[in-house]
Amino acid sequence: MSRSGPRAVRAAVAVGSAAVLLAACGGGGQQDAASGGDWKPTKPIEYVAPAGTGGGWDTLARTTARVLDESNLVDRPLRVVNKPGAGGAIGWSYVAKHQKDPHKLFVTSPPILLVPLAGASGQTYEDFTPIARLNSEPLAYVVKANSPYKTFGDLAKKLKASPKDVSVAGGSGPGSLDHVGLAGAVQAAGADASKVKYVPFDGGGEALTSLLGGHADAAVAGASEVQPLVRSGDLRVLAVSSKERSPILPETPSLTETGVDYAFDIWRGVMAPKDLSESQIAYYEKAYAEMVKQDSWKKASEKLGWTDAFMGSKEFGTFLDEQNKEYSEVLTSVGLKK
């Protein structure tokens, strides 16, 4: 979206006039921002997706950037930049070098907690500013349609009795998203999570292909990833990891319904560099709060299988603290916390 032309010139003149008046009164733009006054971006916003194109983070970044821009909720365009590698750590490291820069944002999800806990990142979530949590999606525990496991209880019983005889494929590395979602559920069901034979793949698609090819006995992946294969009759879902049933897999029981006291959400949100001012945080927080109300966002979310789970900056920060503690306990139980 172009920001040049007569309107931009008039805006620049107005800003300049305001600066002169503030200076005459002994004030200044930096003091105003520090005291919680209005702030707006002055140049395009670099929007980091810490993964390659086509994945979950990339989809989130491009979808939110489009809706924010088309709905005129931001004063400058968000330009998506992909920085893949190390489970997200390459992208986080880049953002961390731009402390106090309000023109940098990045999309995030559980790996921002899990990867550092496993000792695979030089930064933790505390090195960044939480802006907003946007949505969530449960994991789905699936088997082939002809599998002898009819319920999650059947699978848990086998894992408890002879864990070495069952392999479970997942789309993330040891200690990351899918592994923790599996380990927590298995542990809550009474099995020893550290003995589960978890087979990692680079993405949920590869994990499900392995399952369909008979190279794994079960798999864990995002509900939206398994939905097409469930509809086609190739896979059967044993349970979803949310406390309630998923709207995109309405016939599948939640873990809670099966008697397993565990829940795991693939939440997604937005963070920024450390030490942004209150007015800078408020600007972005308001933009995303308005974004989730837009029809275009609701339609995209429905198509992608995302459930609204908005939280503002402070609430999101508290949520991250709680999640970090929970994930730490699970990783410790499977011997993966560094």
XYZ file of C-alpha atoms in Angstrom, residues 3-303:
301
model
C 1.981 5.964 1.657
C 3.253 8.705 -0.662
C 1.440 11.684 -2.223
C -0.227 14.893 -1.011
C -1.720 13.249 2.099
C 1.706 12.069 3.229
C 3.134 15.581 2.653
C 0.359 17.178 4.693
C 0.890 14.594 7.461
C 4.621 15.340 7.519
C 3.945 19.063 7.789
C 1.497 18.456 10.637
C 4.002 16.269 12.481
C 6.708 18.860 12.025
C 4.441 21.629 13.332
C 3.531 19.537 16.354
C 7.198 18.900 17.084
C 7.906 22.651 17.056
C 5.044 23.303 19.468
C 6.202 20.515 21.783
C 9.748 21.836 21.756
C 8.509 25.309 22.661
C 6.699 23.822 25.653
C 9.726 21.820 26.725
C 8.298 18.489 25.456
C 9.401 15.977 22.837
C 8.307 12.898 20.921
C 10.435 10.488 22.958
C 9.127 11.859 26.257
C 5.568 11.555 24.978
C 6.073 7.901 24.006
C 7.734 7.096 27.316
C 4.807 8.554 29.226
C 2.294 6.441 27.338
C 1.280 9.000 24.672
C 0.199 8.144 21.124
C 2.689 6.376 18.887
C 2.489 5.281 15.264
C 5.022 3.503 13.054
C 7.014 5.789 10.774
C 8.212 3.172 8.287
C 7.223 -0.321 7.055
C 7.142 -3.006 9.739
C 9.403 -6.012 9.270
C 7.259 -9.029 10.115
C 9.366 -12.111 10.768
C 8.134 -15.650 10.165
C 10.887 -17.782 11.780
C 10.414 -20.593 9.250
C 10.262 -21.195 5.514
C 7.347 -20.371 3.234
C 4.205 -22.445 3.362
C 4.383 -23.514 7.010
C 2.223 -22.547 9.963
C 4.225 -19.480 10.977
C 4.413 -18.245 7.397
C 0.662 -18.715 6.945
C -0.059 -16.839 10.156
C 2.243 -13.949 9.261
C 0.886 -13.520 5.746
C -2.752 -13.888 6.786
C -2.502 -11.357 9.615
C -0.468 -8.927 7.486
C -3.096 -9.055 4.736
C -6.058 -8.512 7.067
C -4.350 -5.714 9.016
C -3.427 -3.897 5.820
C -6.710 -4.383 3.965
C -8.676 -3.264 7.036
C -6.486 -0.158 7.462
C -5.610 -1.126 11.031
C -1.925 -0.210 10.714
C -0.358 3.034 9.498
C 2.455 1.303 7.622
C 2.513 -2.021 5.742
C 3.759 -5.226 7.355
C 6.386 -6.877 5.158
C 6.764 -10.594 5.835
C 10.346 -11.844 5.984
C 11.120 -15.563 6.323
C 14.072 -16.494 8.523
C 14.001 -20.288 8.851
C 16.269 -22.534 10.854
C 16.876 -24.179 14.240
C 13.203 -24.618 15.046
C 12.641 -20.866 15.019
C 15.803 -19.855 16.885
C 17.394 -18.188 13.841
C 14.458 -15.816 13.522
C 14.339 -15.085 17.258
C 18.064 -14.343 17.322
C 17.593 -11.823 14.526
C 14.754 -10.027 16.330
C 16.672 -10.036 19.624
C 19.397 -7.923 18.000
C 16.873 -5.125 17.449
C 15.997 -4.336 21.050
C 13.627 -1.357 21.459
C 12.870 -1.337 17.705
C 9.080 -0.944 17.305
C 9.281 -1.675 13.579
C 10.018 -5.381 14.104
C 7.441 -8.056 14.935
C 7.406 -11.848 14.712
C 4.795 -14.591 14.867
C 5.183 -17.285 17.463
C 3.749 -20.429 19.070
C 4.834 -23.068 21.653
C 8.374 -23.572 20.231
C 9.333 -20.127 21.623
C 9.144 -21.899 24.990
C 10.040 -25.461 24.071
C 13.179 -24.887 22.008
C 14.932 -22.815 24.720
C 13.885 -25.305 27.417
C 15.551 -28.040 25.390
C 18.734 -25.947 25.260
C 18.553 -25.245 21.539
C 18.216 -21.453 21.576
C 20.249 -18.580 22.977
C 17.058 -16.593 23.624
C 13.968 -17.318 25.715
C 10.504 -15.828 25.597
C 11.573 -13.356 28.275
C 13.907 -11.688 25.766
C 10.893 -10.373 23.838
C 7.734 -8.309 24.309
C 4.397 -10.155 24.139
C 1.925 -8.289 21.939
C -1.107 -10.573 21.575
C -2.185 -14.180 21.472
C -4.480 -14.717 18.497
C -5.786 -18.246 18.172
C -5.314 -21.883 19.033
C -5.726 -25.337 17.601
C -5.571 -28.745 19.296
C -3.327 -31.628 18.429
C -4.946 -34.774 17.097
C -3.813 -38.299 17.972
C -4.442 -40.425 14.897
C -4.079 -43.963 13.550
C -4.825 -45.601 10.224
C -8.457 -46.415 9.621
C -7.770 -50.167 9.965
C -5.734 -49.840 13.159
C -6.586 -52.095 16.110
C -6.558 -49.011 18.350
C -10.131 -47.751 18.511
C -9.746 -45.223 21.344
C -6.982 -43.195 22.962
C -7.386 -45.514 25.940
C -6.452 -48.479 23.721
C -3.278 -46.726 22.585
C -2.361 -45.608 26.106
C -2.883 -49.141 27.428
C -0.480 -50.537 24.826
C 2.087 -47.805 25.512
C 1.883 -48.591 29.209
C 2.276 -52.349 28.746
C 4.907 -52.452 25.985
C 5.999 -48.986 24.814
C 8.837 -50.298 22.657
C 6.305 -52.059 20.416
C 4.557 -48.829 19.408
C 6.061 -46.009 17.339
C 4.394 -42.583 17.184
C 5.305 -40.132 14.429
C 5.332 -36.382 14.970
C 6.089 -33.323 12.862
C 8.609 -31.678 15.184
C 11.905 -32.601 16.791
C 12.407 -34.266 20.183
C 11.283 -31.944 22.947
C 9.306 -29.680 20.638
C 5.617 -29.181 19.981
C 4.271 -32.582 18.873
C 6.547 -34.539 21.197
C 5.469 -32.569 24.267
C 1.799 -32.811 23.293
C 2.196 -36.576 23.034
C 4.332 -37.030 26.160
C 1.992 -34.981 28.335
C -1.052 -36.973 27.226
C 0.669 -40.333 27.612
C 1.949 -39.406 31.060
C -1.498 -38.243 32.163
C -2.890 -41.573 30.941
C -0.546 -43.475 33.249
C 2.210 -44.547 30.859
C 5.913 -43.697 31.143
C 6.399 -40.853 28.664
C 10.177 -41.286 28.647
C 9.812 -44.763 27.146
C 7.530 -43.782 24.274
C 9.101 -44.397 20.863
C 8.666 -40.965 19.288
C 9.754 -40.660 15.639
C 10.356 -37.025 14.587
C 9.751 -35.655 11.092
C 10.107 -32.248 9.472
C 6.459 -31.257 9.561
C 3.100 -32.873 10.168
C 2.715 -33.821 6.509
C 5.765 -36.080 6.610
C 4.644 -37.640 9.891
C 1.232 -38.487 8.466
C 2.805 -39.898 5.292
C 4.912 -42.172 7.461
C 1.809 -43.368 9.280
C -0.079 -44.008 6.044
C 2.917 -45.905 4.685
C 2.885 -48.267 7.628
C 6.148 -46.952 9.100
C 4.500 -45.832 12.353
C 1.632 -47.128 14.468
C 0.192 -43.721 15.323
C 0.892 -40.050 14.760
C 0.309 -36.691 16.387
C -0.342 -33.549 14.319
C -2.435 -30.390 14.236
C -6.184 -30.931 13.910
C -6.273 -28.923 10.677
C -3.502 -31.090 9.210
C -5.320 -34.383 9.808
C -8.808 -33.204 8.866
C -8.576 -33.952 5.094
C -7.291 -37.495 5.733
C -10.012 -38.106 8.296
C -12.663 -36.966 5.820
C -11.222 -39.235 3.132
C -11.439 -42.207 5.483
C -7.692 -42.871 5.553
C -7.213 -41.938 9.215
C -9.147 -42.287 12.446
C -8.757 -39.714 15.213
C -8.559 -41.174 18.706
C -8.750 -37.853 20.551
C -7.919 -34.168 20.361
C -5.802 -32.407 22.958
C -8.205 -29.571 23.813
C -10.480 -29.575 26.861
C -13.500 -29.444 24.571
C -14.199 -30.922 21.164
C -12.662 -29.214 18.161
C -15.082 -27.492 15.762
C -13.201 -28.944 12.789
C -13.299 -32.502 14.213
C -16.639 -32.368 16.050
C -17.147 -36.134 16.245
C -13.826 -36.728 17.985
C -13.708 -36.821 21.803
C -11.338 -34.592 23.725
C -8.735 -36.131 26.020
C -10.840 -34.958 28.951
C -13.818 -36.938 27.644
C -11.673 -40.056 27.483
C -10.693 -39.657 31.132
C -7.225 -38.183 30.527
C -6.680 -34.997 32.524
C -4.460 -33.150 30.062
C -4.871 -30.370 27.522
C -2.435 -28.963 24.986
C -3.163 -26.089 22.628
C -1.128 -25.028 19.620
C -1.601 -21.363 20.457
C -0.310 -18.702 18.091
C 0.552 -15.090 18.712
C 2.746 -12.098 17.996
C 5.794 -10.764 19.843
C 8.201 -7.854 19.404
C 11.727 -6.927 20.513
C 12.354 -6.276 24.184
C 11.758 -2.926 25.896
C 9.098 -1.358 23.698
C 7.321 1.620 25.270
C 3.789 1.289 26.620
C 2.374 3.349 23.756
C 4.141 1.177 21.155
C 2.769 -1.991 22.735
C -0.695 -0.438 22.960
C -0.647 0.494 19.269
C -0.058 -3.073 18.106
C -2.259 -4.625 20.761
C -5.187 -2.486 19.592
C -4.526 -3.319 15.933
C -4.654 -7.073 16.558
C -7.674 -6.737 18.855
C -9.527 -5.057 15.994
C -8.173 -7.522 13.446
C -9.781 -10.569 15.100
C -13.168 -8.833 14.762
C -12.884 -8.511 10.972
C -15.005 -10.782 8.758
C -12.009 -11.471 6.526
C -10.069 -12.772 9.533
C -12.976 -14.917 10.719
C -13.359 -16.472 7.269
C -9.638 -17.209 7.005
C -9.611 -18.708 10.502
C -12.530 -20.981 9.717
C -10.847 -22.196 6.550
